Coordinates of C-alpha atoms in Angstrom, one line a residue:
X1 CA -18.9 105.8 -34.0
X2 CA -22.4 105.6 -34.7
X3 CA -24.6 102.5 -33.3
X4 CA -24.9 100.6 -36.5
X5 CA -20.9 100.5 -36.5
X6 CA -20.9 99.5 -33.3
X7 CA -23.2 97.0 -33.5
X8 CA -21.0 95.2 -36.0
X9 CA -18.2 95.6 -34.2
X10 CA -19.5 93.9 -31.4
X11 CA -21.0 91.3 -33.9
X12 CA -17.6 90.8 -35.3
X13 CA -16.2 90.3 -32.0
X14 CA -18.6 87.5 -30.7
X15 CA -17.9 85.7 -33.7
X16 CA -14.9 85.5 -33.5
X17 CA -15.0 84.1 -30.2
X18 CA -18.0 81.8 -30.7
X19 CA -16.2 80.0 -33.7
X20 CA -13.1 77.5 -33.5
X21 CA -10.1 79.3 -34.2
X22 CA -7.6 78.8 -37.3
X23 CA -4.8 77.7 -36.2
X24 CA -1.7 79.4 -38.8
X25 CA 1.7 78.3 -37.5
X26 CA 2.4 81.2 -36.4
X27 CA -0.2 82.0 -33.8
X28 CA 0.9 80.6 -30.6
X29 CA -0.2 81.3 -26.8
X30 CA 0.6 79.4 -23.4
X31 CA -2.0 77.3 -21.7
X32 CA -0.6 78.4 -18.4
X33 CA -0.5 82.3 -19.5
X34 CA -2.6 84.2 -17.5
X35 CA -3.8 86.2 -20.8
X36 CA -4.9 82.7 -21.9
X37 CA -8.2 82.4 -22.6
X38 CA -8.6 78.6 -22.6
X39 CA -7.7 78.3 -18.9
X40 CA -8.1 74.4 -19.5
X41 CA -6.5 72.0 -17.3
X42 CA -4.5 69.0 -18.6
X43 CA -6.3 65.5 -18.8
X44 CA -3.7 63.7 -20.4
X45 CA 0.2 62.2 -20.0
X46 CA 3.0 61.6 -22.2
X47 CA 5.4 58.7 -21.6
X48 CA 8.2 56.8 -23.6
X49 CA 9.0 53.5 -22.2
X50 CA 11.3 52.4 -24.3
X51 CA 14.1 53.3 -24.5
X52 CA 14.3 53.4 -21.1
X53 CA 17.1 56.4 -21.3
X54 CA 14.1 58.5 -22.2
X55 CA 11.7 57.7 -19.6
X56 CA 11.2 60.7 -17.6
X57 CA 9.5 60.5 -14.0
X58 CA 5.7 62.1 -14.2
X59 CA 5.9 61.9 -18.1
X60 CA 7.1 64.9 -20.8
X61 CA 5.4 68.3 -20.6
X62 CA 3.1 68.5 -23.8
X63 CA 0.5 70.2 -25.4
X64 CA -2.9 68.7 -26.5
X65 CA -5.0 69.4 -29.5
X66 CA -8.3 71.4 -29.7
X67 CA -9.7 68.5 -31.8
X68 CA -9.8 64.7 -32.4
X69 CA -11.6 62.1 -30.2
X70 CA -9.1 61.2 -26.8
X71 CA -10.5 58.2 -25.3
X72 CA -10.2 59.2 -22.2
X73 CA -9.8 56.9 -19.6
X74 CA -7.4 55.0 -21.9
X75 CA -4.3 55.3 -23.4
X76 CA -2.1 54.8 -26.5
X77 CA 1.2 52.7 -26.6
X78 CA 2.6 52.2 -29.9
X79 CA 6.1 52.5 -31.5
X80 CA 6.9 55.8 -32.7
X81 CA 7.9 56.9 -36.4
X82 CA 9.6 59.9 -37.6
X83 CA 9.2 61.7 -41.2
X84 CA 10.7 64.9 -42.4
X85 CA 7.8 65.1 -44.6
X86 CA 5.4 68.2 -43.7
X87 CA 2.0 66.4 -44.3
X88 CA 0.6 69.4 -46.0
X89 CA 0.1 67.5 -49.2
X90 CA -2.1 64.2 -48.9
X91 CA -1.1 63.6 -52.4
X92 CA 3.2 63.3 -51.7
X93 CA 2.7 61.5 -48.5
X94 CA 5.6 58.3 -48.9
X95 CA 4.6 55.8 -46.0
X96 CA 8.0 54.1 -46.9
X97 CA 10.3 56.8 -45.8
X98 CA 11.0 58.0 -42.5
X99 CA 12.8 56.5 -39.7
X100 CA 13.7 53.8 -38.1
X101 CA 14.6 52.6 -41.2
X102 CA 13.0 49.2 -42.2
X103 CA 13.4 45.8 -43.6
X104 CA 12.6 46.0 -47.6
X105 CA 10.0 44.1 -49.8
X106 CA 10.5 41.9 -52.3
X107 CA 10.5 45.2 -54.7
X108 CA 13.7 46.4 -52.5
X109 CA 11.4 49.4 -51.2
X110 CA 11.4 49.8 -47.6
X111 CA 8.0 48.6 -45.9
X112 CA 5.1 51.1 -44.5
X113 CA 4.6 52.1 -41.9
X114 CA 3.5 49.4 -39.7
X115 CA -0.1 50.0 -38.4
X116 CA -0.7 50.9 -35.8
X117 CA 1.9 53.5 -35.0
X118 CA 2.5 56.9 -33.4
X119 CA 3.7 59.5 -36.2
X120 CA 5.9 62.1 -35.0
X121 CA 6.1 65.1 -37.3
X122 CA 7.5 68.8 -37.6
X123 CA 5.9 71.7 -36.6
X124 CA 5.1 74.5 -40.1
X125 CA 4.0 74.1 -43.4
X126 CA 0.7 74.1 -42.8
X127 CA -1.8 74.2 -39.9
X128 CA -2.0 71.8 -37.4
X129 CA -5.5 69.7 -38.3
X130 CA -4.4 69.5 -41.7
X131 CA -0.9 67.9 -40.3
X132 CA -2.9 65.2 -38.5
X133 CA -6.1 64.5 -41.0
X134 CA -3.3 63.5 -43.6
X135 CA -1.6 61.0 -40.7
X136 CA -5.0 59.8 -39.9
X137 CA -5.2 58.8 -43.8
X138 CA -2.1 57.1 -44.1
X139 CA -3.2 55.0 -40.7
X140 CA -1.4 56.6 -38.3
X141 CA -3.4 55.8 -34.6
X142 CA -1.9 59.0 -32.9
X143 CA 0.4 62.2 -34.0
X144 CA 2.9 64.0 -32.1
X145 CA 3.6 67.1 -33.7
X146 CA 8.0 68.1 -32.8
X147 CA 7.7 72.0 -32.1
X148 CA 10.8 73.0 -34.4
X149 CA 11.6 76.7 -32.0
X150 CA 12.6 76.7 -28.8
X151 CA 10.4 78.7 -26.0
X152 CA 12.9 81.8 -24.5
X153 CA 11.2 80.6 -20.9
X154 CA 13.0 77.5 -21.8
X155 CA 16.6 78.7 -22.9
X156 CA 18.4 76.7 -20.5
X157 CA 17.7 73.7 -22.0
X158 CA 16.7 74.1 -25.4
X159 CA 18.9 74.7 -28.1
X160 CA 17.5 76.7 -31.0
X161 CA 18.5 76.0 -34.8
X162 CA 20.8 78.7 -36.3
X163 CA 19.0 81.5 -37.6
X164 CA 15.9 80.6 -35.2
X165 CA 15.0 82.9 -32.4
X166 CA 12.9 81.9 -29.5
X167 CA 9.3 82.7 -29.3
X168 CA 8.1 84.0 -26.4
X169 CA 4.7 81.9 -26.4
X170 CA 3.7 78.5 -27.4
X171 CA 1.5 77.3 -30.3
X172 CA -2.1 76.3 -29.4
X173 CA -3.1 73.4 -31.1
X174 CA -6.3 74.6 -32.5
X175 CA -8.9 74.2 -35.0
X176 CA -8.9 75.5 -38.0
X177 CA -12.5 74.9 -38.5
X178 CA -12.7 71.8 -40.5
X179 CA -11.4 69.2 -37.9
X180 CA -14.7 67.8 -37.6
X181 CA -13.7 64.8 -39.2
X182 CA -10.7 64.0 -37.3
X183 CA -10.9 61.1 -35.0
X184 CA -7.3 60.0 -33.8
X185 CA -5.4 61.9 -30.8
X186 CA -2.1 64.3 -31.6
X187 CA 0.2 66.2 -28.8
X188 CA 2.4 68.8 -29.0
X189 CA 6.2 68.3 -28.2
X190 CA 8.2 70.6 -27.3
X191 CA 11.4 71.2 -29.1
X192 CA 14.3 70.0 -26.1
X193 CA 12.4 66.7 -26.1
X194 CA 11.6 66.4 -29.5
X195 CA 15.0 66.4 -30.7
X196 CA 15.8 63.4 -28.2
X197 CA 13.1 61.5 -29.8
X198 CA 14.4 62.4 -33.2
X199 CA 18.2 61.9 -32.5
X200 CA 17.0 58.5 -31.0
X201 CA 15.1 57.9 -34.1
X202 CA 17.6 59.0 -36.9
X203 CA 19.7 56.3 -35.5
X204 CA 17.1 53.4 -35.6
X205 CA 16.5 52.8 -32.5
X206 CA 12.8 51.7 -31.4
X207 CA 10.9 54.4 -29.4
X208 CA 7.4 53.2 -28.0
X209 CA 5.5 55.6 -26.3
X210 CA 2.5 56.2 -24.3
X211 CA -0.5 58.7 -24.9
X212 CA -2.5 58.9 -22.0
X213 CA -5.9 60.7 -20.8
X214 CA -7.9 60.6 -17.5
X215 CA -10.0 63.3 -15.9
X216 CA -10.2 64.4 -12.5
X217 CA -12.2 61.6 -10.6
X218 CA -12.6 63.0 -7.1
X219 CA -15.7 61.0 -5.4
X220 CA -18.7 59.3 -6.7
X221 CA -20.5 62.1 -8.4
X222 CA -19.1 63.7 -11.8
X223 CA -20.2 67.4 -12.5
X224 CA -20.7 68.6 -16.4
X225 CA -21.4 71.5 -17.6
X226 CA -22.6 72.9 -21.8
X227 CA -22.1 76.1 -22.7
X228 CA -23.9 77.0 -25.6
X229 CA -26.7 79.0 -26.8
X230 CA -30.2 78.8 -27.7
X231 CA -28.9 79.4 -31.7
X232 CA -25.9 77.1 -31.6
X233 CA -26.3 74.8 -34.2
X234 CA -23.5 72.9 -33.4
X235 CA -25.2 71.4 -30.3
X236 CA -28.8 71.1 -31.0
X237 CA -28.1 66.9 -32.0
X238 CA -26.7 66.6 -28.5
X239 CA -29.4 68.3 -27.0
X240 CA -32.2 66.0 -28.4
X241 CA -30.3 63.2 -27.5
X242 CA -28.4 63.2 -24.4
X243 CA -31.8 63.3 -22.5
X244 CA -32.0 59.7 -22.0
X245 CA -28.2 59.5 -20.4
X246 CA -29.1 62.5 -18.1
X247 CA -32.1 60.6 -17.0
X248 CA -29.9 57.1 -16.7
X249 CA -27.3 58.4 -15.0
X250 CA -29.5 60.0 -12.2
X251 CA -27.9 61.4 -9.0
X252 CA -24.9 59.7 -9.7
X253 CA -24.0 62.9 -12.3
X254 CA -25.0 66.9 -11.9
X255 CA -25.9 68.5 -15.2
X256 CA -25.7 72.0 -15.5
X257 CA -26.4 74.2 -18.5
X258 CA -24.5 77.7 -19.2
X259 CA -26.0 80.1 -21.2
X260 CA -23.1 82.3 -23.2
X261 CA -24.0 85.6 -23.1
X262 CA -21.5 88.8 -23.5
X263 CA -20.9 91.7 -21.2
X264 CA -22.4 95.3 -22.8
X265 CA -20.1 97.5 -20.6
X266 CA -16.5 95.8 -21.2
X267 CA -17.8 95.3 -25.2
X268 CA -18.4 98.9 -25.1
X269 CA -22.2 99.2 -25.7
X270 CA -23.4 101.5 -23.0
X271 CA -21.8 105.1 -23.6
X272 CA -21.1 107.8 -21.5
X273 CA -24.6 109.0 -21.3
X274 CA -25.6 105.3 -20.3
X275 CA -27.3 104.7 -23.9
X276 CA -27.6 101.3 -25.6
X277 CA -25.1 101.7 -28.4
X278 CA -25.7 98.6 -29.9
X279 CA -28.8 98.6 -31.6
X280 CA -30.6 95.1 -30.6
X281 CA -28.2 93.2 -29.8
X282 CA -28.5 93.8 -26.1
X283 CA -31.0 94.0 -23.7
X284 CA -31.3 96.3 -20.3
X285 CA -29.9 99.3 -21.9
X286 CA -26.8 97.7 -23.4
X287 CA -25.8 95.5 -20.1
X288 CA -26.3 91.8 -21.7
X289 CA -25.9 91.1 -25.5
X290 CA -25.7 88.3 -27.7
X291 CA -24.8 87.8 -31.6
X292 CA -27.2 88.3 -34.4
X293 CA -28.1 84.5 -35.6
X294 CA -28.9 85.4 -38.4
X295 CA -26.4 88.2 -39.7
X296 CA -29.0 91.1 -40.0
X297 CA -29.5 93.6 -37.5
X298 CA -32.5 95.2 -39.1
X299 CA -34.7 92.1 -39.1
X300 CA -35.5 88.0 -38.2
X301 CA -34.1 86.7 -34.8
X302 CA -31.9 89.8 -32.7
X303 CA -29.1 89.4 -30.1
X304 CA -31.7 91.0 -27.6
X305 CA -33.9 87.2 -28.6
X306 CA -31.0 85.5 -27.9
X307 CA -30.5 87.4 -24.2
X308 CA -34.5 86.6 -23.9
X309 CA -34.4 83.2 -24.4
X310 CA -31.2 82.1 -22.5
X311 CA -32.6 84.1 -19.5
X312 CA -35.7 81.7 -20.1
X313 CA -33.8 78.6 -20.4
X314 CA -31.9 79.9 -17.2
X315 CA -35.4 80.1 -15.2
X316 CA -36.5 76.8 -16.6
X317 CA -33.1 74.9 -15.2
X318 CA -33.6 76.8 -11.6
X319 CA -37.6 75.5 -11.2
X320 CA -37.0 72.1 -12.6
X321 CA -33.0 70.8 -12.7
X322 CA -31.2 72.6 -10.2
X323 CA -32.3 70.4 -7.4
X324 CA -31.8 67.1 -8.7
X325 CA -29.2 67.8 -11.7
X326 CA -31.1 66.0 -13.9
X327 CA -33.8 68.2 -15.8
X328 CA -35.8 66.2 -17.4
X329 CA -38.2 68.9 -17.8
X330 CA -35.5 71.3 -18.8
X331 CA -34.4 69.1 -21.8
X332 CA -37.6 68.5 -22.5
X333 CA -38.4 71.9 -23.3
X334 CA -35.3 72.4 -25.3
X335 CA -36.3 69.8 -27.8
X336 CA -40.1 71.3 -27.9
X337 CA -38.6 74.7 -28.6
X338 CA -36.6 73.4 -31.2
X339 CA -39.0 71.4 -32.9
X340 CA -41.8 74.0 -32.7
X341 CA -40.0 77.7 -32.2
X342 CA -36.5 78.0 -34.2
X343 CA -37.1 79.6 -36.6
X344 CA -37.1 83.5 -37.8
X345 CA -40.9 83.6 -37.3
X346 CA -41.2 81.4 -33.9
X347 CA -38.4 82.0 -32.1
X348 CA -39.7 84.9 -29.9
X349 CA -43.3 83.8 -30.7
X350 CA -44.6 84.0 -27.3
X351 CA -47.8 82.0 -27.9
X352 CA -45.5 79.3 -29.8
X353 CA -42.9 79.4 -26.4
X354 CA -46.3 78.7 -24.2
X355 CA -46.9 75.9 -26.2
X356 CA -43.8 74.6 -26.0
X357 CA -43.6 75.0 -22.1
X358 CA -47.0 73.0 -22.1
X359 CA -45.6 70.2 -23.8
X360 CA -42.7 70.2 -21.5
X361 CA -45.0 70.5 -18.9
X362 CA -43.7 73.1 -17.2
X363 CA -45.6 76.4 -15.6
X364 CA -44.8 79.1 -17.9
X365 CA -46.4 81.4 -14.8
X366 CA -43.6 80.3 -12.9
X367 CA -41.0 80.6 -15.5
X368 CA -42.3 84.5 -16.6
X369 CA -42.4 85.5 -12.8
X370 CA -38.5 84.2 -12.2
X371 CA -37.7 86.3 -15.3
X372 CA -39.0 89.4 -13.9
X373 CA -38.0 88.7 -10.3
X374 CA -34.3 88.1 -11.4
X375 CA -34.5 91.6 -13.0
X376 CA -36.3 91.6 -16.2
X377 CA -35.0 92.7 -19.3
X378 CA -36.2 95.9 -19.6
X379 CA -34.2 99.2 -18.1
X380 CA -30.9 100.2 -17.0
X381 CA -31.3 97.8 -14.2
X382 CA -28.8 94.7 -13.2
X383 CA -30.5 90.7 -13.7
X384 CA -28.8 88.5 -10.9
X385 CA -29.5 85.6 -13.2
X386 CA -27.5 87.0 -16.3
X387 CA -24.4 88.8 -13.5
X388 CA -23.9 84.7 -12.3
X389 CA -23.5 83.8 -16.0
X390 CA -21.3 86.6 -16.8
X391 CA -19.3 85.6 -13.6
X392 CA -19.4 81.5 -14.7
X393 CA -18.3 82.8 -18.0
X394 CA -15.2 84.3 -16.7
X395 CA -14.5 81.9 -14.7
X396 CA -14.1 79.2 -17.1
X397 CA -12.6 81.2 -19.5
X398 CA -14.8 79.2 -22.3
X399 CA -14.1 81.2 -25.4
X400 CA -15.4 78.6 -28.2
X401 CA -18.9 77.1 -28.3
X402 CA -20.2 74.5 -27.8
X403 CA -17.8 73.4 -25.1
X404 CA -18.4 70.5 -22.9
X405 CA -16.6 70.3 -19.3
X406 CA -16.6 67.2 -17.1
X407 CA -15.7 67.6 -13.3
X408 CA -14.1 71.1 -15.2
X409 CA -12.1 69.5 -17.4
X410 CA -12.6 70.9 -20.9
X411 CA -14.0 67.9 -23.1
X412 CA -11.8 67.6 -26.2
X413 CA -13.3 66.4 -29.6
X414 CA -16.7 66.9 -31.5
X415 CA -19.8 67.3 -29.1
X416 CA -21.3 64.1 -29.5
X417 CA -23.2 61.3 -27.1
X418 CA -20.8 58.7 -26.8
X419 CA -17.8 61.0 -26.3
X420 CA -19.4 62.8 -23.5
X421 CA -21.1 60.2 -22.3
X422 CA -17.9 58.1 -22.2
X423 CA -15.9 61.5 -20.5
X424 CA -18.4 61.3 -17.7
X425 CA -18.3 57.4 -16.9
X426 CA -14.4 57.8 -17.3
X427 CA -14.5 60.9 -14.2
X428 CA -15.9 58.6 -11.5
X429 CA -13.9 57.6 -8.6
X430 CA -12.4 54.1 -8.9
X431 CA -15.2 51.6 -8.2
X432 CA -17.8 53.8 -7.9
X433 CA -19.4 54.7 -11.8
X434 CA -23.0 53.7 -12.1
X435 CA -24.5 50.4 -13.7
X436 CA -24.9 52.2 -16.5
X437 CA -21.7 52.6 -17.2
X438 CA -20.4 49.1 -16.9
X439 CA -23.5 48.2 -19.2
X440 CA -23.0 50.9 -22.0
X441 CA -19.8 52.5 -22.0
X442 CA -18.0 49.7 -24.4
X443 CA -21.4 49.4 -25.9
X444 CA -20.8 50.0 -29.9
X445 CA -24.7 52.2 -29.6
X446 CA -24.4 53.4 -26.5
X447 CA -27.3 55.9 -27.5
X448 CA -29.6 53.0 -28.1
X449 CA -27.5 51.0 -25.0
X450 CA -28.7 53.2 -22.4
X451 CA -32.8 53.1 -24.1
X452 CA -33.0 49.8 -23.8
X453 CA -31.4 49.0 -21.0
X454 CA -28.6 46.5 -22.8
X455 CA -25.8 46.5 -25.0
X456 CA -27.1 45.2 -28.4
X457 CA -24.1 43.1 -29.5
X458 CA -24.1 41.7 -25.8
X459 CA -27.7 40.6 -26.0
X460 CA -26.8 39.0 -29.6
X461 CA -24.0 37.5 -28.1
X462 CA -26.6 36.0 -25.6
X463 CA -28.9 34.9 -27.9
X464 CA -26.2 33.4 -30.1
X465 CA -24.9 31.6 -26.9
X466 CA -28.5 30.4 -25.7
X467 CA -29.2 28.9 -29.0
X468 CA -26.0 27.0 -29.4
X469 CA -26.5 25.7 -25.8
X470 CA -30.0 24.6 -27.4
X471 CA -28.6 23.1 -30.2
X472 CA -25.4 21.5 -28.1
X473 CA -28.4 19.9 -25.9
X474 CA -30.2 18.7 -28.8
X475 CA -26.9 17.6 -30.2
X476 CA -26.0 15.2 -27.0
X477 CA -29.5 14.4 -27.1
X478 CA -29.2 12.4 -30.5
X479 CA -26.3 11.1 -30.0
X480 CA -27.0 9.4 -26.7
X481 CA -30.4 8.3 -28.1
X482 CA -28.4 7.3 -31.1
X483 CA -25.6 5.3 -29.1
X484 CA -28.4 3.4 -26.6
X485 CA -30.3 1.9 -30.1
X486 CA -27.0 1.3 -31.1
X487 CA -26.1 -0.5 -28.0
X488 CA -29.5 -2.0 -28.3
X489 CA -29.5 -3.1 -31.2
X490 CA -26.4 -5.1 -29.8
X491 CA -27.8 -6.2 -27.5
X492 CA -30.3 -8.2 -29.2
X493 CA -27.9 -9.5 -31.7
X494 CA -26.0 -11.2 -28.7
X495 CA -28.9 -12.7 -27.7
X496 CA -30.2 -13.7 -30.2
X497 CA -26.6 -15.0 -31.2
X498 CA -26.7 -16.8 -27.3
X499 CA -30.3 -18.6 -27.7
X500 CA -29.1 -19.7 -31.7
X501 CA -25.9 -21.6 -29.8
X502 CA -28.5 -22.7 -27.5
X503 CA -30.8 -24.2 -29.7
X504 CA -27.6 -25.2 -31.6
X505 CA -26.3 -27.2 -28.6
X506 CA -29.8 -28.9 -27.8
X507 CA -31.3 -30.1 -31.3
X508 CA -28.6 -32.7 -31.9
X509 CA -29.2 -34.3 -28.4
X510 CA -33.3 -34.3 -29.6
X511 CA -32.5 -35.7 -32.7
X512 CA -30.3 -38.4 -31.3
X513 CA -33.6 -39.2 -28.5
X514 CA -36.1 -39.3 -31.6
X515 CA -33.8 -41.6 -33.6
X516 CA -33.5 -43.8 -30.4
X517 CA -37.2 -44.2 -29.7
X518 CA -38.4 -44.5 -33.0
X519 CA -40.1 -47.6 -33.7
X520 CA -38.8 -49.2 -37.1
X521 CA -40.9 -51.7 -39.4
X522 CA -39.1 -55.1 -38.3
X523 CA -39.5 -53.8 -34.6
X524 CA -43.2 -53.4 -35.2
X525 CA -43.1 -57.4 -36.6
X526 CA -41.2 -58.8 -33.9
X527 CA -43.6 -56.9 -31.5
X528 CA -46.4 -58.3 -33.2

């Protein structure tokens, strides 16, 4: 095979691992397989509390989707509807079928749905995000999809349908690339329960059950981790934001960022002779490669750019964020190179990375001498730096970028600040998450929350509350003055009411004492 065809082989390979996987019904895989790649650990739980014949200690085993928004730290407890509809069709979607049947409008047609609600439906037909994007327009606040085959590892207690075999792994609830746009939460069930839930269904009975999600909270400092790479588009909003949260959260949280980078031998790009078989996509004779950004080999940004730069990021994290887990430097420099350096012509520019390290203000002496001391780039020669990467990557098992984990936990759900910045408030220890937290993480902006200092709506609802206690003041304030001229004003009436009946009672008794010593005219004679 010559090089060319290998390097679009390995091309081909890394995208398809870099990109979100569509989901056909079909495809299926364990979580808990040791050929899985996802390696996740669960962060949710799945109850039903009524009736209370299906409540099963420690919840039901399920499956959670590769997309949607989980709040985590929260949890979901509606009542539970069933349709034999397939959701494949947004158009042919009746919200007034389905089970348990319902009371009927004054049109004698069953009533809706009634929001909010759980929708359970079947497994097949279609893939799984458009399933639950067609529940999430007909108002449904969660989906649980019923797996509709039996699993042969559980035989013992499933029961398949006639002319259904078992299937030897499970279906991965995945992405078929355009779940962007789905917010609500949906689980998988699996078939034994499912039918319960059905059967209890079917014979209109009320099921309410419980969607649940927490994350491992083991002290008073949460760990996350991004992988991604210095092309990923996907990530590059989260990047330029999520600076001020990093900074906010302080030592109470311990950033660290992965660089995803691909192992030359096991991809087959060193040959027997130990030659670079893969054109420039790697570097160090065909030990460390990335994917072509830009989907030509011949010219613009390489794989070996990618290597390059990620080893450069890597440098940047170890002088200035390993220590504290913050990096304010480090992010820093990632929004300088992205505002100044990505593009075809910048992005290996070394006079346009310098400039960006100046305005980060970081030591590009420093940063070029950890490069080479780590191993360089250059030879048939091993870079400690890049071996710990390939090592982190296998660890996790991260197959599909960007991923976000929080105290290892994979973050479901876009990349975006309030979900990750609401995952990491949610992984403290009881009693123990930051001020920042309490301030922001109900906060309708968080982003512009945690700049100011203060939930927005909160210092409204302040403000709004100050000036009706003004106003309240003022309000009392005009009425007392307004009752004490009343009373006033009554005051002097009585008075002057008291000194009239005075008067009143006294001029009779003057008038009688001028009549009696008035001198009359035959007084005045007889006096003469």
């Amino acid at each position: 095979m010559t090089s060319y065809a290998l390097a679009i082989f390995l091309y081909l390979n890394a995208l398809a691992a870099t990109t979100t996987f569509a989901q056909e019904p079909g495809d299926v895989v364990r979580e808990d397989d040791p050929q899985n790649p996802l390696g996740t650990v669960s962060t949710s739980k799945l109850q039903i509390h009524v009736p209370k014949s299906l409540t099963k200690p420690g919840g039901y085993e399920h499956r959670e989707a590769l997309f949607g928004i989980p709040p985590y730290g929260a949890s979901l407890t509606q009542n539970v509807y069933y349709t034999e509809q397939d959701l494949c069709d947004a158009n042919k979607i009746d919200t007034r079928s389905g089970y348990p049947i319902r009371a009927q409008d004054d049109s004698e047609q069953m009533l809706p749905w009634p929001s909010p609600y759980i929708l359970m439906v079947d497994r097949g037909g279609c893939t799984f995000v458009q399933k639950v994007r067609n529940a999430q327009r007909v108002g449904a606040a969660g989906v649980m999809i019923a797996d509709n085959t039996c699993l042969c590892s559980f035989q013992d207690v499933c029961h398949p349908d006639p002319g259904h075999d078992c299937e030897i792994r499970e279906p991965i609830m995945a992405d078929d690339g355009s779940g962007s746009d789905i917010s609500i939460p949906s689980f998988l069930m699996f078939k034994q329960d499912a039918d319960l839930v059905k059967a209890e269904l079917m014979a209109n009975h009320v099921v309410r059950m419980e969607m649940q999600w927490s994350l491992p909270a083991p002290d008073d400092r949460v760990e996350y981790e991004l992988w991604t790479t210095p092309t990923d588009t996907i990530s590059k909003d989260f990047q330029r934001d999520f600076k001020a949260a990093a900074v906010a959260l302080g030592d109470r949280a311990y950033f660290t960022p992965q660089m995803y980078i691909y192992d030359g031998l096991r991809s087959g790009c060193v040959n027997i002779d130990g030659e670079n078989e893969c054109y420039n996509l790697c570097t160090n004779n065909g030990r460390y490669c990335a994917t072509d950004p830009d989907n030509d080999l011949d010219r613009g940004i390489s794989g070996a750019d990618v290597v390059r730069e990620s080893l450069r990021r890597m440098c940047i994290w170890e002088y200035y964020g390993q220590l504290d887990g913050v990096g304010a430097e480090w992010w820093d420099y990632v929004n300088e190179f992205m505002y100044r350096c990505d593009t075809e012509e910048f992005f290996s520019n070394n006079q346009c990375i310098q400039d960006a390290m100046t305005h980060a203000k970081i030591d590009g002496a420093n940063i070029d001498q950890c490069m080479s001391d780590s191993g360089g780039l250059d030879g048939d020669e091993q870079n400690a730096l890049l071996e710990v990467q390939l090592t982190a990557k296998d660890k996790s098992g991260v197959v599909i970028l960007p991923a976000m984990y929080v105290n290892r936990v994979s973050i479901r759900g876009s990349l975006e600040f309030p979900t990750v910045f609401k995952a990491i408030c949610s992984g403290y220890f009881t009693g123990t998450a930051p001020d920042v937290c309490a301030t922001c993480d109900t906060c309708p902006d968080v982003k512009s929350c945690i700049s100011n200092g203060y939930c927005g709506s909160k210092k409204l609802q302040e403000s709004v509350s100050t000036m009706n206690m003004v106003f309240a003041l003022a309000g009392l304030s005009a009425v007392f003055c307004l009752l004490s001229f009343i009373q006033h004003r009554r005051y002097e009436r009585r008075m002057q009411a008291q000194v009239k009946g005075i008067i009143a009672e006294y001029m009779p008794l003057d008038q009688n004492q001028m009549q009696n010593t008035a001198v009359s005219d035959e007084d005045d004679v007889e006096f003469t």
